[in-house]
Coordinates of C-alpha atoms in Angstrom, one line a residue:
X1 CA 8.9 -4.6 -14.9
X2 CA 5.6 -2.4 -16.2
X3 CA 8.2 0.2 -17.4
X4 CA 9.3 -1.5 -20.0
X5 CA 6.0 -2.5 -21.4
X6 CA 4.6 1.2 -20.5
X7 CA 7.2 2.7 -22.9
X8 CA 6.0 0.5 -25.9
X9 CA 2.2 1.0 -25.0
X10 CA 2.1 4.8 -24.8
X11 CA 1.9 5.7 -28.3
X12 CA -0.9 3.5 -28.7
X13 CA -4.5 5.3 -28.6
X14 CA -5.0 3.3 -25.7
X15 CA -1.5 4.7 -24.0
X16 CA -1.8 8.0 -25.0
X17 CA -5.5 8.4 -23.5
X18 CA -4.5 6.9 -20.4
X19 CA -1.4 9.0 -19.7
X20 CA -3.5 12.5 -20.4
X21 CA -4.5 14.1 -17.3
X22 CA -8.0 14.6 -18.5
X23 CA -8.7 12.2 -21.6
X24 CA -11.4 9.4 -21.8
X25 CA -10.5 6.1 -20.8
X26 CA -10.8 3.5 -23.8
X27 CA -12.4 0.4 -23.9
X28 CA -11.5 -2.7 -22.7
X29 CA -9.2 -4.7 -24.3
X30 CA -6.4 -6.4 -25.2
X31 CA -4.1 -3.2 -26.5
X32 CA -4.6 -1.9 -22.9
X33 CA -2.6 -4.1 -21.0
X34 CA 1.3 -3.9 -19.8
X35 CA 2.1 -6.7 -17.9
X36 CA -1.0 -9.1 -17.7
X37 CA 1.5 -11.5 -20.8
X38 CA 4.4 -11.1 -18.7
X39 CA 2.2 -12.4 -15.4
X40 CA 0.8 -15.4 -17.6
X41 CA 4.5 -15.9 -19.2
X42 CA 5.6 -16.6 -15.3
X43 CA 2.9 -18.6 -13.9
X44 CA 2.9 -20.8 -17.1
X45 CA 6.2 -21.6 -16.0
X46 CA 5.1 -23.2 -12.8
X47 CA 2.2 -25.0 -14.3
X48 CA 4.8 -26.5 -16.3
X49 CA 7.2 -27.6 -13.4
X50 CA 9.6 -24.9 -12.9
X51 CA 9.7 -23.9 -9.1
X52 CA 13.3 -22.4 -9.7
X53 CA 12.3 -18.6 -9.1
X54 CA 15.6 -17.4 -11.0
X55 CA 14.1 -19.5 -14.0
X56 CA 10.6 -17.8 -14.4
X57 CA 10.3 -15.1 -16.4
X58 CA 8.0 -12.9 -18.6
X59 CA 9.1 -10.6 -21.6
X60 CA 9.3 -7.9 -19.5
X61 CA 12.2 -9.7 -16.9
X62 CA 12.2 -12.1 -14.1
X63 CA 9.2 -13.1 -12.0
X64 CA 9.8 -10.6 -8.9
X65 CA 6.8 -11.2 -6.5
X66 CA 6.0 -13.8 -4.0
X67 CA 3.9 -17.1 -3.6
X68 CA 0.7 -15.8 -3.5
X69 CA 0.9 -13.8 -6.4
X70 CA 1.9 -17.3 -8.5
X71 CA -0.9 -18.8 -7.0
X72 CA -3.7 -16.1 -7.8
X73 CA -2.6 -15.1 -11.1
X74 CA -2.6 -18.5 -12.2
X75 CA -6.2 -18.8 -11.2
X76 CA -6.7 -15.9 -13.5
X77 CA -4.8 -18.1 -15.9
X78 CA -7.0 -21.1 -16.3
X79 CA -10.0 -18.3 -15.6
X80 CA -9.3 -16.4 -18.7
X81 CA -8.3 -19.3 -21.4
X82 CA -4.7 -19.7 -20.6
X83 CA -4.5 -15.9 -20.3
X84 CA -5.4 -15.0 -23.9
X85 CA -9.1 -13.6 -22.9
X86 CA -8.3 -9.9 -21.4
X87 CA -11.6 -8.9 -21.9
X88 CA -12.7 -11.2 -18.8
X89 CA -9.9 -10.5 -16.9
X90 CA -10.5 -7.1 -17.4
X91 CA -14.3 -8.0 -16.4
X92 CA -12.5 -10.1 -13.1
X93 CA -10.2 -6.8 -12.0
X94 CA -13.6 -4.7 -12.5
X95 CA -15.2 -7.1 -9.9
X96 CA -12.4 -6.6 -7.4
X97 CA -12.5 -2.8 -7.9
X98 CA -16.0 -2.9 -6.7
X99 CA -15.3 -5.1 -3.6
X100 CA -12.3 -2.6 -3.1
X101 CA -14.7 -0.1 -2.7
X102 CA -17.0 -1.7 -0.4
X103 CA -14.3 -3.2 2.2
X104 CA -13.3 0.6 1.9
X105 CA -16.4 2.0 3.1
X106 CA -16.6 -0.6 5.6
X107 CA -13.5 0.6 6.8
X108 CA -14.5 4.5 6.7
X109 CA -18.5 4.0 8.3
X110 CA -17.0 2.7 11.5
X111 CA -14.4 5.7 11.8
X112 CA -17.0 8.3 11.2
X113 CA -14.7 11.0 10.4
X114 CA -15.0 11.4 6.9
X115 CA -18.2 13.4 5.0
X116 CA -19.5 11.8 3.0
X117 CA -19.5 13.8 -0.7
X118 CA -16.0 12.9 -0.3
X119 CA -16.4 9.3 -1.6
X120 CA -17.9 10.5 -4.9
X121 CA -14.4 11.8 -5.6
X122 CA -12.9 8.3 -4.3
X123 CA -15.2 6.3 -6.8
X124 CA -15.6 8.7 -9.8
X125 CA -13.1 10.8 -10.0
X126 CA -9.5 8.9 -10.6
X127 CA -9.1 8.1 -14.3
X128 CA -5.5 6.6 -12.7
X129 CA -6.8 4.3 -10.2
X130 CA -9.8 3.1 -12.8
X131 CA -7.0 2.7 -15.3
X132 CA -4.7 0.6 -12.9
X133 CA -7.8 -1.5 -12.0
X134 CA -9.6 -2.6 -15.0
X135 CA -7.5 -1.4 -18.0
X136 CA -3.7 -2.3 -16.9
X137 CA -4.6 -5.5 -14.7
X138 CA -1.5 -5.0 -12.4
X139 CA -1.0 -7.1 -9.0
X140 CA -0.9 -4.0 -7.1
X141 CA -5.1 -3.8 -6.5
X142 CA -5.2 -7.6 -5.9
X143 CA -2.4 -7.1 -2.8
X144 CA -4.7 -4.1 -1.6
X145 CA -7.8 -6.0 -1.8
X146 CA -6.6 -9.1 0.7
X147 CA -4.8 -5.6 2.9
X148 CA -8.4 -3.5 2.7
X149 CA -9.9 -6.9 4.1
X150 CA -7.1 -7.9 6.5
X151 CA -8.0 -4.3 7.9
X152 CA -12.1 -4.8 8.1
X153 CA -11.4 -7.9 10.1
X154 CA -8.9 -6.6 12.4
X155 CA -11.6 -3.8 13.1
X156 CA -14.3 -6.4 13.9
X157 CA -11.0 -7.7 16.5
X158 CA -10.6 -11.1 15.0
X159 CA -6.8 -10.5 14.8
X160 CA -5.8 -14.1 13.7
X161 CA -7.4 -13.9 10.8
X162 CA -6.4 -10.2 10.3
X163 CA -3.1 -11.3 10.5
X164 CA -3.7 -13.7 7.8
X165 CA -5.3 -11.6 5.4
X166 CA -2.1 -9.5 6.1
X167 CA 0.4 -12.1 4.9
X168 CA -1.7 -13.0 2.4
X169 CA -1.4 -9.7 1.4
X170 CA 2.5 -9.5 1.3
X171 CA 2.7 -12.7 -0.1
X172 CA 1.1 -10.8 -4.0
X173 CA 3.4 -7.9 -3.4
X174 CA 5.3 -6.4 -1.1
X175 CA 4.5 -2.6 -0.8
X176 CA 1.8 -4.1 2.1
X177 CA 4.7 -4.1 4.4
X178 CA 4.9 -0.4 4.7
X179 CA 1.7 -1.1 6.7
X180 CA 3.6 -3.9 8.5
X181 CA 5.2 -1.2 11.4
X182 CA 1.6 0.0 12.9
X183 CA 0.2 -3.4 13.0
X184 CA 3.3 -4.4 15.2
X185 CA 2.7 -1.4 16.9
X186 CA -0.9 -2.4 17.1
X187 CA -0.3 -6.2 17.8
X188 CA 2.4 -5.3 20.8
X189 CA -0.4 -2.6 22.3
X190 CA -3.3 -5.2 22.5
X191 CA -1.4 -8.2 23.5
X192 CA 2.2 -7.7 24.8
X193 CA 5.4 -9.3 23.2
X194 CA 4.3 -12.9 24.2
X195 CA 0.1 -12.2 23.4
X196 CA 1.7 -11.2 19.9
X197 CA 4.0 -14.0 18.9
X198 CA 1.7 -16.2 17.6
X199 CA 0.0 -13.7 16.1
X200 CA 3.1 -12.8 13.9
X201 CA 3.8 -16.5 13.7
X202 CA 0.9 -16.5 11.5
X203 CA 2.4 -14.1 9.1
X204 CA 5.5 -16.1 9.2
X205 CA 4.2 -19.5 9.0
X206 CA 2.0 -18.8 5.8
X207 CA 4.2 -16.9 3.8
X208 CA 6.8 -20.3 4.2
X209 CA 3.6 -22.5 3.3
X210 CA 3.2 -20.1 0.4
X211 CA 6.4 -20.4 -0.4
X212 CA 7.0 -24.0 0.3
X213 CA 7.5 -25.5 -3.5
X214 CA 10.3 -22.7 -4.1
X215 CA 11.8 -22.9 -1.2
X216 CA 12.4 -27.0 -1.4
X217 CA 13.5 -25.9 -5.2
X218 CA 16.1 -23.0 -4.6
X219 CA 15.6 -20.9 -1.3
X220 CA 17.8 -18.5 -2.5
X221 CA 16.6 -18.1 -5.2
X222 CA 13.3 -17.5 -4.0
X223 CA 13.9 -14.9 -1.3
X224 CA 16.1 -13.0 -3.4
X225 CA 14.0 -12.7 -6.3
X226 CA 10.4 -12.4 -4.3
X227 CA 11.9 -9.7 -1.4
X228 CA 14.4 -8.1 -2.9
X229 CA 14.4 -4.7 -1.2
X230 CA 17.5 -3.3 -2.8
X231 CA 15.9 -3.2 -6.6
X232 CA 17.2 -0.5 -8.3
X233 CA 14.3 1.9 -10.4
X234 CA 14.9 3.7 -13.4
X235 CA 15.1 7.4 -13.3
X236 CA 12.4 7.8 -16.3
X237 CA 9.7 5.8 -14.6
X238 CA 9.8 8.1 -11.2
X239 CA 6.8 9.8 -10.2
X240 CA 8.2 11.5 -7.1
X241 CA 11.8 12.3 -8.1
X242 CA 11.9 13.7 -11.3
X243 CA 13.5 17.3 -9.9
X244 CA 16.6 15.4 -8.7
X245 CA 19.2 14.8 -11.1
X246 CA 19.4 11.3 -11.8
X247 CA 23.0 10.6 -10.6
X248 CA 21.6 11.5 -7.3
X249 CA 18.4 9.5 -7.9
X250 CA 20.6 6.2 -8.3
X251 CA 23.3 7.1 -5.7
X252 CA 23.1 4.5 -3.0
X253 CA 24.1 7.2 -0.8
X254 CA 20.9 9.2 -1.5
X255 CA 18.6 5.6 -0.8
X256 CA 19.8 5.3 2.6
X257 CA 19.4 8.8 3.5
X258 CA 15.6 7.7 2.1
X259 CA 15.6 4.8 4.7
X260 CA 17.0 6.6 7.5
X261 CA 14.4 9.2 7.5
X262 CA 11.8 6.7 7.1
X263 CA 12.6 5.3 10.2
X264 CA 12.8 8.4 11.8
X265 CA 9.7 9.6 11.4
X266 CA 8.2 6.3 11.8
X267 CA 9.9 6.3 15.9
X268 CA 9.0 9.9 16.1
X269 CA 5.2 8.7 15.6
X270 CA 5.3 5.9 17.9
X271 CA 6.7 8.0 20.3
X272 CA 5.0 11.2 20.4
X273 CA 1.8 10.3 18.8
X274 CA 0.8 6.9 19.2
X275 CA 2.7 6.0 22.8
X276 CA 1.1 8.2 25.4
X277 CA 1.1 6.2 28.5
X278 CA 3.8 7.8 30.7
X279 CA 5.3 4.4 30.1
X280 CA 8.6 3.5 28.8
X281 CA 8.1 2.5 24.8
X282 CA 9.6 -0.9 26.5
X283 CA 6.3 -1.5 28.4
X284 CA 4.9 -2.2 25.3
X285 CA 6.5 -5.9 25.8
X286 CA 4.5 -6.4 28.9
X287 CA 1.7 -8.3 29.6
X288 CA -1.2 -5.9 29.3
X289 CA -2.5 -6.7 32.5
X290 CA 0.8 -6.0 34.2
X291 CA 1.4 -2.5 32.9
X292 CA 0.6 0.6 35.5
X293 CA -2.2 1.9 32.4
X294 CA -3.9 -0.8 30.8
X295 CA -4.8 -0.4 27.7
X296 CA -8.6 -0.2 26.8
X297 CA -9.9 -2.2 23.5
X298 CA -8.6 0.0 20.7
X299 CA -11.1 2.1 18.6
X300 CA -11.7 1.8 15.3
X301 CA -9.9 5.1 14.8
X302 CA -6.8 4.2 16.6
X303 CA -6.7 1.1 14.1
X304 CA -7.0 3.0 11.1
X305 CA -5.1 5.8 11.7
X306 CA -2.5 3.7 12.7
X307 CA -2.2 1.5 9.8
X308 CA -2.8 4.8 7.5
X309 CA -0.5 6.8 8.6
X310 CA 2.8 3.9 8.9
X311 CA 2.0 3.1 5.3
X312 CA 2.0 6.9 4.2
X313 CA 5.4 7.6 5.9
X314 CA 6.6 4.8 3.8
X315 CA 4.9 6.4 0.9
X316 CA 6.5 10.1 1.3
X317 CA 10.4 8.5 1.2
X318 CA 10.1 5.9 -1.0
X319 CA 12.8 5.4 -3.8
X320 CA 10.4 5.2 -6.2
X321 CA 6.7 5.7 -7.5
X322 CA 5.7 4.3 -9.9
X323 CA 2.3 5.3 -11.4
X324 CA 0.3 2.0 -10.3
X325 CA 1.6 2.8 -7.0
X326 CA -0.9 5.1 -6.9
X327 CA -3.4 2.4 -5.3
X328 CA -0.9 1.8 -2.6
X329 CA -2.5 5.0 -0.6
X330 CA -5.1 6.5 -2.7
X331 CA -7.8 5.3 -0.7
X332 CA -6.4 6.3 2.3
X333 CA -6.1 9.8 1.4
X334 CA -9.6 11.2 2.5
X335 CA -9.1 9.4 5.7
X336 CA -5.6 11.4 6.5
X337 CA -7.0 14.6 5.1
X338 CA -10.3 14.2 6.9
X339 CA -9.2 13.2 10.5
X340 CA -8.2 16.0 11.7
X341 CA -11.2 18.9 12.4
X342 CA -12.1 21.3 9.6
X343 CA -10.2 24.7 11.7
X344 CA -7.0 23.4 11.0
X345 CA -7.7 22.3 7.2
X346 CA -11.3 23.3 5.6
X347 CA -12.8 21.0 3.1
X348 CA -12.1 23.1 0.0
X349 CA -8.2 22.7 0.8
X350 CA -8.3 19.4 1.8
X351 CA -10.2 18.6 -2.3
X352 CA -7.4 20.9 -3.6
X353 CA -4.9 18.5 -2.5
X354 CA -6.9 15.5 -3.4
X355 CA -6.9 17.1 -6.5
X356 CA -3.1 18.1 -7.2
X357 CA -2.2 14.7 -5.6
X358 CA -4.5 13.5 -8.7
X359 CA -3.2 15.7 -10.9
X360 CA 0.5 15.1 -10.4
X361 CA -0.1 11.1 -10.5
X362 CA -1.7 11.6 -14.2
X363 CA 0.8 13.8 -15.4
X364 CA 2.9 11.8 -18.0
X365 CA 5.8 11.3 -18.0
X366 CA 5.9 13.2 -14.9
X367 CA 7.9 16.5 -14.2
X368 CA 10.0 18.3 -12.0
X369 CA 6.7 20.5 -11.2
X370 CA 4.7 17.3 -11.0
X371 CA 7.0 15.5 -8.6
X372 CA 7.7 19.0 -6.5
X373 CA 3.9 19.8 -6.7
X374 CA 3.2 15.7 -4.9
X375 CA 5.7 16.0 -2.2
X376 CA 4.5 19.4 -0.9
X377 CA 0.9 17.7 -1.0
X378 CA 2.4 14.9 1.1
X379 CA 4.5 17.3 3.2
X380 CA 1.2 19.0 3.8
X381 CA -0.5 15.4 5.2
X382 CA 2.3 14.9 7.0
X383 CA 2.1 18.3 9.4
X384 CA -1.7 18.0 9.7
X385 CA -1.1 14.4 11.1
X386 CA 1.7 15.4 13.1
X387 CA -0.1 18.9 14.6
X388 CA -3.8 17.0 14.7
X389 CA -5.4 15.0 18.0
X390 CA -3.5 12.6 19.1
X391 CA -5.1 8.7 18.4
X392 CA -4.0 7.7 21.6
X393 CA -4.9 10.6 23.8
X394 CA -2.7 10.7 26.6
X395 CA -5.3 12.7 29.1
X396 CA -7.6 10.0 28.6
X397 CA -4.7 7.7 29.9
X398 CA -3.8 9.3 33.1
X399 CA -7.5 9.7 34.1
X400 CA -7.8 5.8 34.1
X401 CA -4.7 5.7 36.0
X402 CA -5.8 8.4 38.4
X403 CA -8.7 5.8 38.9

């Protein structure tokens, strides 16, 4: 949807600067946005009584997100005089940036593994991430928001409501459910299959609340416009694929290949690095308290890394990034570079990758060096986490069971 309105906005001032890899951002305004009309275009059409999801549309295509995003956005719609005043929403997305970065922080003083000159690169040094907050007004820093929080209060253990904040989450877009496999992981861990079900029936139950007017309207409608996981991208707008040819970009062959491996290294993770009981993976269904090692409260570390490092995976085979995807993970990145000790990675390589990672996500349009340069960046994230301490140790384990 933003590609379309991307291509027309670039060779404005406004465009051009923020595409640069180095220029100034411009002011705010209303030549600076790309899909904030289309966003008010589709929740207009609610306020005026369509709840037929295959009937709401902006000018750049159909209304693809869930409930929640309806619900916010048209908020934002009475908030900024029917949508027409960008400046304040541009004011609004600047007060969410700013919460971002304290629910971030939050998150980071209880892991304690990260130094702390590294957050001056997190908060001044991504012209992207500014851009995709306060000039572009996507959905995509809303949905991380409500995730960044679901996180914080899953930390302080209230689970319930973490689980809420969660679907909450999903329900604005639905790039939070790469995170969705370590917080099962997490859930099943803490509470057993049967401790867990009504924590995921929270998920479940308020994304069909959400959803509730649409689904009464046209069910199908709704799911296969809101969750459609099969949406094909176009080659131009790729971030991470621009080396491939683009008959092998689109070949469906080449997407499940993409899936496949995403699953693969999402069991080898559970397996080798986050299951360490002796256990069968199956004892993960058990009642905590019936299992031969059970499990002690989980650290704020094994929560983070957790969740981090399932919605990376997801990140490094993706179809498709586009370049407000970019808040999907950035503010996760000090924490995978930084949680493993300084021998196997010093601080002056970990900022090098920051900064090509940076680098490749503010080259415009991107290139095959560009693309190749981020996926050797992420291959490198993905060894350290595979070859670093374990979050679960599995010495730690036996010694209780010894006991």
């Amino acid at each position: 949807m933003a590609a379309a309105r991307l291509a027309r906005a670039a060779p404005t001032a406004a465009g051009a600067a923020l595409h640069s890899a180095g220029g100034r951002l411009p002011l705010p305004g209303g030549d600076t946005e790309i899909d904030w009309k289309a966003y008010m275009a589709e929740v207009e059409g609610v306020i005026n009584g369509t709840y037929d999801y295959t009937q709401l549309q902006g000018d750049t295509g159909p209304l693809v997100y869930p409930a929640g995003f309806v619900y916010i956005f048209m908020g934002l719609y009475y908030a900024t005089g029917q949508g027409t005043d960008i400046r304040m929403a541009q004011h609004i997305f600047a007060g969410l940036y700013l919460a971002t970065l304290l629910l971030v922080f939050l998150i980071y003083h209880q892991t304690c593994k990260v130094p702390p000159f590294v957050f001056f690169f997190m908060c001044c040094a991504s012209y992207r991430v500014h851009s995709i907050f306060v000039l572009r007004l996507f959905n995509d820093p809303v949905a991380m928001a409500l995730l960044f929080l679901s996180i914080n209060l899953l930390l302080a253990q209230r689970w319930g409501w973490g689980c809420c904040c969660f679907s909450l989450a999903v329900s604005v877009k639905m790039n939070v459910l790469l995170f969705a496999p370590g917080l099962l992981f997490l859930l099943l861990t803490q509470f057993g299959l049967r401790g867990a079900l009504p924590k995921l029936g929270i998920c479940a139950v308020l994304q069909v609340v959400l959803g509730l007017p649409f689904l009464l309207e046209n069910p199908v409608g709704y799911l296969s416009r809101s969750f459609d996981l099969g949406r094909q991208f176009l080659f131009r707008w790729t971030v991470n694929w621009r080396f491939l040819p683009e008959a092998l970009f689109l070949h469906r062959a080449f997407h499940l290949a993409l899936l496949a491996t995403h699953l693969i290294m999402l069991l080898l993770f559970v397996l080798c690095k986050w299951h360490r009981t002796g256990e069968s993976i199956l004892s993960l269904l058990k009642d905590p308290s019936k299992r031969k090692v059970p499990p002690q409260p989980l650290t704020p570390n094994q929560i983070v890394s957790t969740l981090f490092t399932s919605n990376f995976i997801g990140i490094c085979f993706s179809r498709s990034l586009h370049y407000q995807f970019y808040v999907w993970y950035f503010h996760t990145l000090p924490y995978l570079l930084w949680a493993t000790p300084a021998r196997r990675l010093t601080h002056l390589l970990r900022l090098l990758v920051l900064g090509l990672i940076e680098l490749s996500w503010n080259t415009y349009p991107s290139t095959s060096c560009s693309s190749a340069a981020l996926h050797i960046c992420h291959a490198v994230i993905l060894l350290q986490l595979w070859l670093g301490p374990q979050p679960f140790p599995k010495s730690i384990q036996h010694s209780k069971k010894a006991h």
